[in-house]
PDB file of C-alpha atoms and ligand atoms in Angstrom:
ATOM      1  CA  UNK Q   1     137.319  24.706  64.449  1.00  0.00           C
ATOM      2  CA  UNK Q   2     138.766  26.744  67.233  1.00  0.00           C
ATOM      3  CA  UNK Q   3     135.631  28.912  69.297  1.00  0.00           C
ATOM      4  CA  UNK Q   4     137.213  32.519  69.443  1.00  0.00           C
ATOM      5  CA  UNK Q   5     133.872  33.270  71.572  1.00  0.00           C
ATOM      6  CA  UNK Q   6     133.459  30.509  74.010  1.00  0.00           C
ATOM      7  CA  UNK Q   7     132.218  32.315  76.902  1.00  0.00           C
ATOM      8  CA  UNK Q   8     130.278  34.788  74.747  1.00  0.00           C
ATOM      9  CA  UNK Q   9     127.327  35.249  73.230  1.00  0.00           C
ATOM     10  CA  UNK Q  10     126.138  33.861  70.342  1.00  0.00           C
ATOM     11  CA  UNK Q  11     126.373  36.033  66.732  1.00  0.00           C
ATOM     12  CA  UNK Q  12     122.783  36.797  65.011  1.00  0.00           C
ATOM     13  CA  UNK Q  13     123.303  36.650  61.103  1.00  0.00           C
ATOM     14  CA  UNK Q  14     120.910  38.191  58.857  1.00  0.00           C
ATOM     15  CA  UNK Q  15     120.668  36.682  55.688  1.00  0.00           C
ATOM     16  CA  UNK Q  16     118.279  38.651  52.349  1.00  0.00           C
ATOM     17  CA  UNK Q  17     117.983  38.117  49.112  1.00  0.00           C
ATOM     18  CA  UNK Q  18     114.835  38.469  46.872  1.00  0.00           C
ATOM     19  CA  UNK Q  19     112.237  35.308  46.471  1.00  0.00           C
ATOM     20  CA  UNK Q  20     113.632  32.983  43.909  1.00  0.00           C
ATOM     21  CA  UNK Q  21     117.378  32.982  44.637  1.00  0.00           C
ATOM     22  CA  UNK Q  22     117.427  30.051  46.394  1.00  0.00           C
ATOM     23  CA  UNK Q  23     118.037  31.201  49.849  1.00  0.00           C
ATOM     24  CA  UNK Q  24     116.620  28.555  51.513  1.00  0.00           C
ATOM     25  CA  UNK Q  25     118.851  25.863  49.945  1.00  0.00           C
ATOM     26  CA  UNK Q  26     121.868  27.935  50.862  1.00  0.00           C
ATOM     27  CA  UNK Q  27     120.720  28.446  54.728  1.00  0.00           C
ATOM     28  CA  UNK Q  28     119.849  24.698  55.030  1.00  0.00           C
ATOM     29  CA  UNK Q  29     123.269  23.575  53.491  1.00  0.00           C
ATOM     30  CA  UNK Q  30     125.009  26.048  55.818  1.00  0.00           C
ATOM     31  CA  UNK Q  31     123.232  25.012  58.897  1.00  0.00           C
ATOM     32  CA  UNK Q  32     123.512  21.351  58.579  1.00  0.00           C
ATOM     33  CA  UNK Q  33     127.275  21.602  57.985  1.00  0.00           C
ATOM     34  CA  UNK Q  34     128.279  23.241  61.191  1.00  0.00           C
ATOM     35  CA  UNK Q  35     127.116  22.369  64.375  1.00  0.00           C
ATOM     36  CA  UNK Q  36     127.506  25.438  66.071  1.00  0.00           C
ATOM     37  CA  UNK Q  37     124.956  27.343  63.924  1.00  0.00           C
ATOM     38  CA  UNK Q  38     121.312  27.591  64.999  1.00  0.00           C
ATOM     39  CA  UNK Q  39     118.337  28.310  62.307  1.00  0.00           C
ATOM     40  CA  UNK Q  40     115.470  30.514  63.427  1.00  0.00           C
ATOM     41  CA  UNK Q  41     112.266  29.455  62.307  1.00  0.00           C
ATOM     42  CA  UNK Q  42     109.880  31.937  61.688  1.00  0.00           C
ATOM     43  CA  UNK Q  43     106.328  32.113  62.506  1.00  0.00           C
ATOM     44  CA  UNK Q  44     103.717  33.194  59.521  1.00  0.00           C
ATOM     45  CA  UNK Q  45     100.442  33.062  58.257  1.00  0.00           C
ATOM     46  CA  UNK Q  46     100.866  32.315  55.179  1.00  0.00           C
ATOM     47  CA  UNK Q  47      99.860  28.603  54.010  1.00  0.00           C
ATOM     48  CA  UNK Q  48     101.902  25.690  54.126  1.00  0.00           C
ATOM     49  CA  UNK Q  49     103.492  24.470  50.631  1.00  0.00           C
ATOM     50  CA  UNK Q  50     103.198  21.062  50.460  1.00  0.00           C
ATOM     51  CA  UNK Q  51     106.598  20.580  50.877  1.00  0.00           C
ATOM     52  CA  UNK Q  52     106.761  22.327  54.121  1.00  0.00           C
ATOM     53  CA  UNK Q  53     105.991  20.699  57.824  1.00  0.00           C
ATOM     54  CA  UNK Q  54     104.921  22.899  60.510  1.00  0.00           C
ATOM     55  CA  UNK Q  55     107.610  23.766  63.655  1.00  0.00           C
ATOM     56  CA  UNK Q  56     110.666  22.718  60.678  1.00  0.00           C
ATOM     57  CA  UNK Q  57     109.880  25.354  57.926  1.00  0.00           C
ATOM     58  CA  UNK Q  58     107.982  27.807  59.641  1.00  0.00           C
ATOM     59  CA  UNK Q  59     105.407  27.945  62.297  1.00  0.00           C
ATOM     60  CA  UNK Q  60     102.513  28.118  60.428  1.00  0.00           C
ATOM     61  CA  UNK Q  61      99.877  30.632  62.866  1.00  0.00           C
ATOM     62  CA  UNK Q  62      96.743  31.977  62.034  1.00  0.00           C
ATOM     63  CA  UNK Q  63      95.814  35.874  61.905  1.00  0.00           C
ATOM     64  CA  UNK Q  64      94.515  35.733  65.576  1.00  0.00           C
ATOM     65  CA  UNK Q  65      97.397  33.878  66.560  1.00  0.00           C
ATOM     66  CA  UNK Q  66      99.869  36.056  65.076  1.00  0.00           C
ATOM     67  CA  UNK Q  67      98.634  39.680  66.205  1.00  0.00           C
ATOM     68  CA  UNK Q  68      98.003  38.480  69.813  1.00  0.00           C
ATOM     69  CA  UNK Q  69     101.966  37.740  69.617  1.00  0.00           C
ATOM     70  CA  UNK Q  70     102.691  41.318  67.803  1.00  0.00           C
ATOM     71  CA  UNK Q  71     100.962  42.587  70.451  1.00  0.00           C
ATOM     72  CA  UNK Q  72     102.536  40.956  73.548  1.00  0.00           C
ATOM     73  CA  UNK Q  73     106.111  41.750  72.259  1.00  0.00           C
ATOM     74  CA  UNK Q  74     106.900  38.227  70.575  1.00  0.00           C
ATOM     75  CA  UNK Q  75     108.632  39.069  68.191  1.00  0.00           C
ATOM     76  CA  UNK Q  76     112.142  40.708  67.600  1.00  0.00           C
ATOM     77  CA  UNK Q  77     110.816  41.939  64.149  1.00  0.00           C
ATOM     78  CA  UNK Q  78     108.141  41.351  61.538  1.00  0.00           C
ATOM     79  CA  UNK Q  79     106.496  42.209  58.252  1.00  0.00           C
ATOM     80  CA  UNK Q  80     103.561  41.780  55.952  1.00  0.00           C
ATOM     81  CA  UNK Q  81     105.037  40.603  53.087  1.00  0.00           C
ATOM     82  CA  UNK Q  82     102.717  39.304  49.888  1.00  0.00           C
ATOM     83  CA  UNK Q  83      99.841  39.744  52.278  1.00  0.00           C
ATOM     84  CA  UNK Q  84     100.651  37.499  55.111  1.00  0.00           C
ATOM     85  CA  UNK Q  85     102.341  38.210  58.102  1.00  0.00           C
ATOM     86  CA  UNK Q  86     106.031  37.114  58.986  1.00  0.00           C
ATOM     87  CA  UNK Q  87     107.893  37.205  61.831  1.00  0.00           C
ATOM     88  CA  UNK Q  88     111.344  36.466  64.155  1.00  0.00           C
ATOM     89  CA  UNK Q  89     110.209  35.156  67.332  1.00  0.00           C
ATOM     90  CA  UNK Q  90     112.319  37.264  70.333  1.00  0.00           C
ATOM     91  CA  UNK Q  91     112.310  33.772  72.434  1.00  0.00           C
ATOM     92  CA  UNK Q  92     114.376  31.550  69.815  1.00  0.00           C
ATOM     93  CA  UNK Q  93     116.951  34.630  69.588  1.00  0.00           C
ATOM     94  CA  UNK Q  94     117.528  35.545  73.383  1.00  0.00           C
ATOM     95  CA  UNK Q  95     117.650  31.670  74.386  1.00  0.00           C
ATOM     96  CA  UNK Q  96     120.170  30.891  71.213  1.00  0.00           C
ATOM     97  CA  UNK Q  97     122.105  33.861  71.357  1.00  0.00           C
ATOM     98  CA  UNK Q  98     122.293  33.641  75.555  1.00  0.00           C
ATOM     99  CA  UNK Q  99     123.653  29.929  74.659  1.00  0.00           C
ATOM    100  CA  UNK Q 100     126.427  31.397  72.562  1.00  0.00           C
ATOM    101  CA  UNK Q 101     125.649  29.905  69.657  1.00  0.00           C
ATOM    102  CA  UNK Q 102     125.144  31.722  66.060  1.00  0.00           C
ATOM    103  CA  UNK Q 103     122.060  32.246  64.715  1.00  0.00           C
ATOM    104  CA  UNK Q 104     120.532  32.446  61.117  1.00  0.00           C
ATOM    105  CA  UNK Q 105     117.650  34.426  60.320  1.00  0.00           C
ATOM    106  CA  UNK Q 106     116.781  34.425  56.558  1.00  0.00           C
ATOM    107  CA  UNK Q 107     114.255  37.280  56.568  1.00  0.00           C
ATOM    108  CA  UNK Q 108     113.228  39.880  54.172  1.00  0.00           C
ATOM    109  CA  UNK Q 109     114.702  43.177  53.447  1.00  0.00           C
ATOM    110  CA  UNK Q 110     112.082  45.282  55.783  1.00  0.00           C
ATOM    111  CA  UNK Q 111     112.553  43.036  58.310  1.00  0.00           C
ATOM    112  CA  UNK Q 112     116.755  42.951  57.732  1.00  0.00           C
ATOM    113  CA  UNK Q 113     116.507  47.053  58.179  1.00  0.00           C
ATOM    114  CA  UNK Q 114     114.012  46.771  61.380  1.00  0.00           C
ATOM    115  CA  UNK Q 115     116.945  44.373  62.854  1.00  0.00           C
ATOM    116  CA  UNK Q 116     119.607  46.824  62.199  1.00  0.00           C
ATOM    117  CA  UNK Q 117     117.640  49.950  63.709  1.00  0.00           C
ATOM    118  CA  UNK Q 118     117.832  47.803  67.069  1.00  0.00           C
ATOM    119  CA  UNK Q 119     121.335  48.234  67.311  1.00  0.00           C
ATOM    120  CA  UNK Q 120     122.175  44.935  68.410  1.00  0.00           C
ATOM    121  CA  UNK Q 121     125.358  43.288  67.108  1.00  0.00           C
ATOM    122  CA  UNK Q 122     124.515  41.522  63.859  1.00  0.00           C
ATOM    123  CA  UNK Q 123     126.347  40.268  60.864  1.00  0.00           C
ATOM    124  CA  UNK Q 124     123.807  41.137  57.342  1.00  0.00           C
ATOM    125  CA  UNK Q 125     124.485  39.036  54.080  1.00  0.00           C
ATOM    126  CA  UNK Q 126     122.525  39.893  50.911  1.00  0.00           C
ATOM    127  CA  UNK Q 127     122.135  36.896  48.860  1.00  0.00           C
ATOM    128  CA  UNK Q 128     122.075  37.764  44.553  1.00  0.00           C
ATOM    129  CA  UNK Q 129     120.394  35.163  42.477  1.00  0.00           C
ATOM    130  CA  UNK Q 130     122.887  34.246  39.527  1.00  0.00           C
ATOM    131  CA  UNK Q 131     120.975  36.398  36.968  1.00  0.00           C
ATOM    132  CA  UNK Q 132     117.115  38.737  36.717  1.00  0.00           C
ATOM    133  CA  UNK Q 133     116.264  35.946  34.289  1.00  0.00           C
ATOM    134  CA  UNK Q 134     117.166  33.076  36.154  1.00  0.00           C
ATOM    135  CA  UNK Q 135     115.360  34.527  39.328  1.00  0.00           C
ATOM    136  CA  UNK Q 136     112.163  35.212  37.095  1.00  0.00           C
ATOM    137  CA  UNK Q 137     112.587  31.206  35.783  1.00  0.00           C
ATOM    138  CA  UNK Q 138     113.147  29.793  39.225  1.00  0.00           C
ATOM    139  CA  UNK Q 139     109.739  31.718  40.650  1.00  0.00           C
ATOM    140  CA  UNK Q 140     108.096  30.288  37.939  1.00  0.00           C
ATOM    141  CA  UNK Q 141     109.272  26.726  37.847  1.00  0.00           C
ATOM    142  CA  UNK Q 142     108.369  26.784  41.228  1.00  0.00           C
ATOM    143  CA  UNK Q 143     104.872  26.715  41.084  1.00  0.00           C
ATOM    144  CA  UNK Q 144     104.077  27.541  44.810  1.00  0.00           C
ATOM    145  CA  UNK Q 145     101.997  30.926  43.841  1.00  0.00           C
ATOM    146  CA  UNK Q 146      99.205  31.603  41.912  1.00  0.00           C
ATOM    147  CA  UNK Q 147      99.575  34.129  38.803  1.00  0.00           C
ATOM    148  CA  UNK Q 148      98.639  37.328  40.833  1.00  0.00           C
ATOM    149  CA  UNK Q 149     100.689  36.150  43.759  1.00  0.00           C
ATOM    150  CA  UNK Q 150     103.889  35.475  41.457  1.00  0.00           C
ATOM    151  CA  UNK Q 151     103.714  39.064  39.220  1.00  0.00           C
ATOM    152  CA  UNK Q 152     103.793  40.251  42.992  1.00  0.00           C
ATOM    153  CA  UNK Q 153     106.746  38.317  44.141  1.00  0.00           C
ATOM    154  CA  UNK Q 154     108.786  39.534  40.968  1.00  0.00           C
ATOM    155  CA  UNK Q 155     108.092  43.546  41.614  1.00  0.00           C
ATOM    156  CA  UNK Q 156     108.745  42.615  45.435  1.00  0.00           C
ATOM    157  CA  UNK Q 157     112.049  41.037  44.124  1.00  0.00           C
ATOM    158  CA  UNK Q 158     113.189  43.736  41.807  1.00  0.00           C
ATOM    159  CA  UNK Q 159     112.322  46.174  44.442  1.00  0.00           C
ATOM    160  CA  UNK Q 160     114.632  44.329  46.778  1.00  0.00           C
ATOM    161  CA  UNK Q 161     117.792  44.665  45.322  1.00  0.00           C
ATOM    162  CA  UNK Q 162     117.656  48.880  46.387  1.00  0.00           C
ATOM    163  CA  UNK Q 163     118.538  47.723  49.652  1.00  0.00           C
ATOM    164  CA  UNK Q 164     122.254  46.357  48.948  1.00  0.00           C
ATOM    165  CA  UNK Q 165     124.166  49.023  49.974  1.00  0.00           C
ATOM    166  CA  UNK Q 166     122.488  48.376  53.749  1.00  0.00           C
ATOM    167  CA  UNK Q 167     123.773  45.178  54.105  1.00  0.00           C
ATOM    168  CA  UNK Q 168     127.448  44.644  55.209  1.00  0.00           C
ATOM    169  CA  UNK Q 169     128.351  41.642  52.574  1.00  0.00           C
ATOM    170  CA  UNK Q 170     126.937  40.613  49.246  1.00  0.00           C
ATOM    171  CA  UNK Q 171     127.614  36.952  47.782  1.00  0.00           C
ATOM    172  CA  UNK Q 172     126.021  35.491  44.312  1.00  0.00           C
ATOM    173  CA  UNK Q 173     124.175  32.478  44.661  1.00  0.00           C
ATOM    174  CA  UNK Q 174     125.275  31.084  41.059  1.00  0.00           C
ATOM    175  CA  UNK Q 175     123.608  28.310  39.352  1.00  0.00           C
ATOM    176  CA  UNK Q 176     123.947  24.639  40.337  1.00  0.00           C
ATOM    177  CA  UNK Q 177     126.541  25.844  42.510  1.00  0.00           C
ATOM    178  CA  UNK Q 178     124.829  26.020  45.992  1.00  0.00           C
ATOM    179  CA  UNK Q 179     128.243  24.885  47.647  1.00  0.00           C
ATOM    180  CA  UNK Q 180     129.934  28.095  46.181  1.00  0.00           C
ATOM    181  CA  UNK Q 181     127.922  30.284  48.243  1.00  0.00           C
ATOM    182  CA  UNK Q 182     127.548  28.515  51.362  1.00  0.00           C
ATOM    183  CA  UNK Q 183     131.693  28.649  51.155  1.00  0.00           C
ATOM    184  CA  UNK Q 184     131.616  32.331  51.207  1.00  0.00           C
ATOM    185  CA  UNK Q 185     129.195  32.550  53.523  1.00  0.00           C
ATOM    186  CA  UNK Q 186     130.967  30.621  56.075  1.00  0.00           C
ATOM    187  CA  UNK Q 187     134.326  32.634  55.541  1.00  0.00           C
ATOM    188  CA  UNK Q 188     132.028  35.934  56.330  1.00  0.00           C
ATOM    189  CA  UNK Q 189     130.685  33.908  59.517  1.00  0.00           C
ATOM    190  CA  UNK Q 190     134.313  32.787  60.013  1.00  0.00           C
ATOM    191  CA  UNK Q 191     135.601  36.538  60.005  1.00  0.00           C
ATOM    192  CA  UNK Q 192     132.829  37.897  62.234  1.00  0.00           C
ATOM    193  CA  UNK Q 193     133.581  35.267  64.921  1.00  0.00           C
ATOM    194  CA  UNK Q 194     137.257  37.099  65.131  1.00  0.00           C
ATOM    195  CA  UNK Q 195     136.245  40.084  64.946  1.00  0.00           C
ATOM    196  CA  UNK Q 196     137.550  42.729  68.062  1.00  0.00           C
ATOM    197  CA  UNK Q 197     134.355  43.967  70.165  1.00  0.00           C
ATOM    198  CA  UNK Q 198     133.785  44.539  73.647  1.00  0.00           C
ATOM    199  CA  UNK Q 199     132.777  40.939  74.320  1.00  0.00           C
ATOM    200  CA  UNK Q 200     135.849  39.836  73.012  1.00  0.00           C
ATOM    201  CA  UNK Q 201     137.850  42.521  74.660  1.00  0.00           C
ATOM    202  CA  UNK Q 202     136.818  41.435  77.931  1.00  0.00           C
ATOM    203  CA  UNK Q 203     137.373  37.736  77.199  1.00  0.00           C
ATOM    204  CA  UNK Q 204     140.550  38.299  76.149  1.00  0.00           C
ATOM    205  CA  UNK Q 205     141.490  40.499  79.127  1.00  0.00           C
ATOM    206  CA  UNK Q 206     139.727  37.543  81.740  1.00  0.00           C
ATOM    207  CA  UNK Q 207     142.252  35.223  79.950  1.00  0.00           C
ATOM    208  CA  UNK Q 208     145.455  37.280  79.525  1.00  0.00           C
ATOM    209  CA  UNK Q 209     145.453  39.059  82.626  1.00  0.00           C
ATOM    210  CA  UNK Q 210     148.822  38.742  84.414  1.00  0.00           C
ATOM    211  CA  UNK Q 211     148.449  37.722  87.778  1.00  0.00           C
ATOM    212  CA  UNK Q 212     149.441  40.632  90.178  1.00  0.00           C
TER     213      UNK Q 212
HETATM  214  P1  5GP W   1     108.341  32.535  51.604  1.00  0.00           P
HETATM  215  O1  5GP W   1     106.856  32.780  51.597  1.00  0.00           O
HETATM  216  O2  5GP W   1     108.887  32.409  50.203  1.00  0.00           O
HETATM  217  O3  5GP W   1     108.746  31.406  52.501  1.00  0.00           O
HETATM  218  O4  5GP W   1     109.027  33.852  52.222  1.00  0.00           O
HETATM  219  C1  5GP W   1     108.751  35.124  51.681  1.00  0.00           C
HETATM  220  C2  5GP W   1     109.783  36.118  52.180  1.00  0.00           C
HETATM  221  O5  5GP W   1     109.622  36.296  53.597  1.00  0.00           O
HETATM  222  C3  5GP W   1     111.216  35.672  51.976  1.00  0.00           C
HETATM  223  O6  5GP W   1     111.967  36.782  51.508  1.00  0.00           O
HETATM  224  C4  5GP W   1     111.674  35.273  53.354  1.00  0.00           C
HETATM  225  O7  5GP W   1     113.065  35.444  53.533  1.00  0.00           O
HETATM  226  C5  5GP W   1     110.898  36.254  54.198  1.00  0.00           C
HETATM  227  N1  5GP W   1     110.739  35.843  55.605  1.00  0.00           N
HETATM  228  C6  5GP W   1     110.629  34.608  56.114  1.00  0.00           C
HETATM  229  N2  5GP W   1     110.527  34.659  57.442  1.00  0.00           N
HETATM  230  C7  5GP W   1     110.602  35.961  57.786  1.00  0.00           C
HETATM  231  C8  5GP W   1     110.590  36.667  59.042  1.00  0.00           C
HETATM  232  O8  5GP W   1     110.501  36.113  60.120  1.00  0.00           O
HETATM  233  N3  5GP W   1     110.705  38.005  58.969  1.00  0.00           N
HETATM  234  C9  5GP W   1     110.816  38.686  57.797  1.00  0.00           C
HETATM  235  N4  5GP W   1     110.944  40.004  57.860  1.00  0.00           N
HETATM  236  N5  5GP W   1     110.834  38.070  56.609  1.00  0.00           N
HETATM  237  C10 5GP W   1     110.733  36.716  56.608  1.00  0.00           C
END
């Protein structure tokens, strides 16, 4: 695909959607189909699944760990979220973003709003689960929480979906149909790259400017 932005910096895009609509298969399947987007991994302290690998899914910290980062300006945002602590890590999005290339960051809704309030250029996405029910089945089916954890994941969920109107596009994650949403997503991603800023502006002037 043509780079409108080659000499520019890379696009940060903020992708929400309450736990259980399958965010994380639609970020993966985005990310491993284009080669120009980067994923930030997150650091946390909550436990690894045993699905999950340490440095690939997130990078698992302790408490200590964590706060010593809050407190030396690690990270670009982060949350407490179901107890534990979650975060963007400042490096992974200066050094991307510096390199022009896009980055992902699927974080929560707090976190999504503490982004925006920067005032940095970002792109926000909120992701719908097909249905409440399904969302409710797929947190269950899941298995990854204990009882108290999951009643708390569903009122976090429900709560979530207040926050729509902040977010600048909204695409349903339907059923069995990951590929659906990851081809929406990338159109967004494909419209934002075009999209007339300053950056752009000035690139455009560098490479249209009649010689006087
Ligand atoms: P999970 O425990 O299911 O992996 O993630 C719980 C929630 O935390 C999800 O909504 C996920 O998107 C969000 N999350 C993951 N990493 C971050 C982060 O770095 N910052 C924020 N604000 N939320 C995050």
């Amino acid at each position: 695909m043509w780079n409108n932005r080659p000499s520019q910096k890379g696009l940060l895009i903020v992708i929400s959607g309450p736990s259980g609509t399958g965010k994380t298969s639609v970020v993966r399947a985005l990310y491993e189909g284009d080669a120009t987007l980067e994923l930030s991994i997150s650091a946390t302290t909550r436990p690894p699944r045993s699905n999950e690998t340490n440095g690939i899914n997130y990078h698992f910290l302790d408490q200590t760990e964590f706060e010593n980062l809050i407190q030396h300006g690690g990270f670009l945002e982060w949350v407490k979220y179901g107890g534990y602590y979650y975060g963007t890590l400042k490096s992974t999005v200066e050094s991307t973003i510096a390199n022009g290339k896009d980055l992902i960051l699927e974080i929560d809704v707090h976190g999504a709003m503490k982004v925006k309030d920067l005032n940095i250029r970002c792109t926000s996405i909120f992701l719908l689960p097909p249905s409440l029910e399904s969302l409710e089945k797929r947190l269950r089916n899941r298995r990854t929480e204990s009882d108290s954890e999951l009643q708390q994941r569903l009122l976090t969920a429900k709560s979530e979906f207040d926050y729509i109107a902040d977010y600048e596009y909204c695409v349903k994650n339907p059923d069995n149909d990951v590929a659906g949403a990851v081809t929406q997503i990338r159109y967004i991603i494909s419209a934002e790259r075009c999209r007339i800023d300053d950056q752009l502006l000035a690139t455009i002037s560098q490479e249209f400017s009649t010689p006087q």
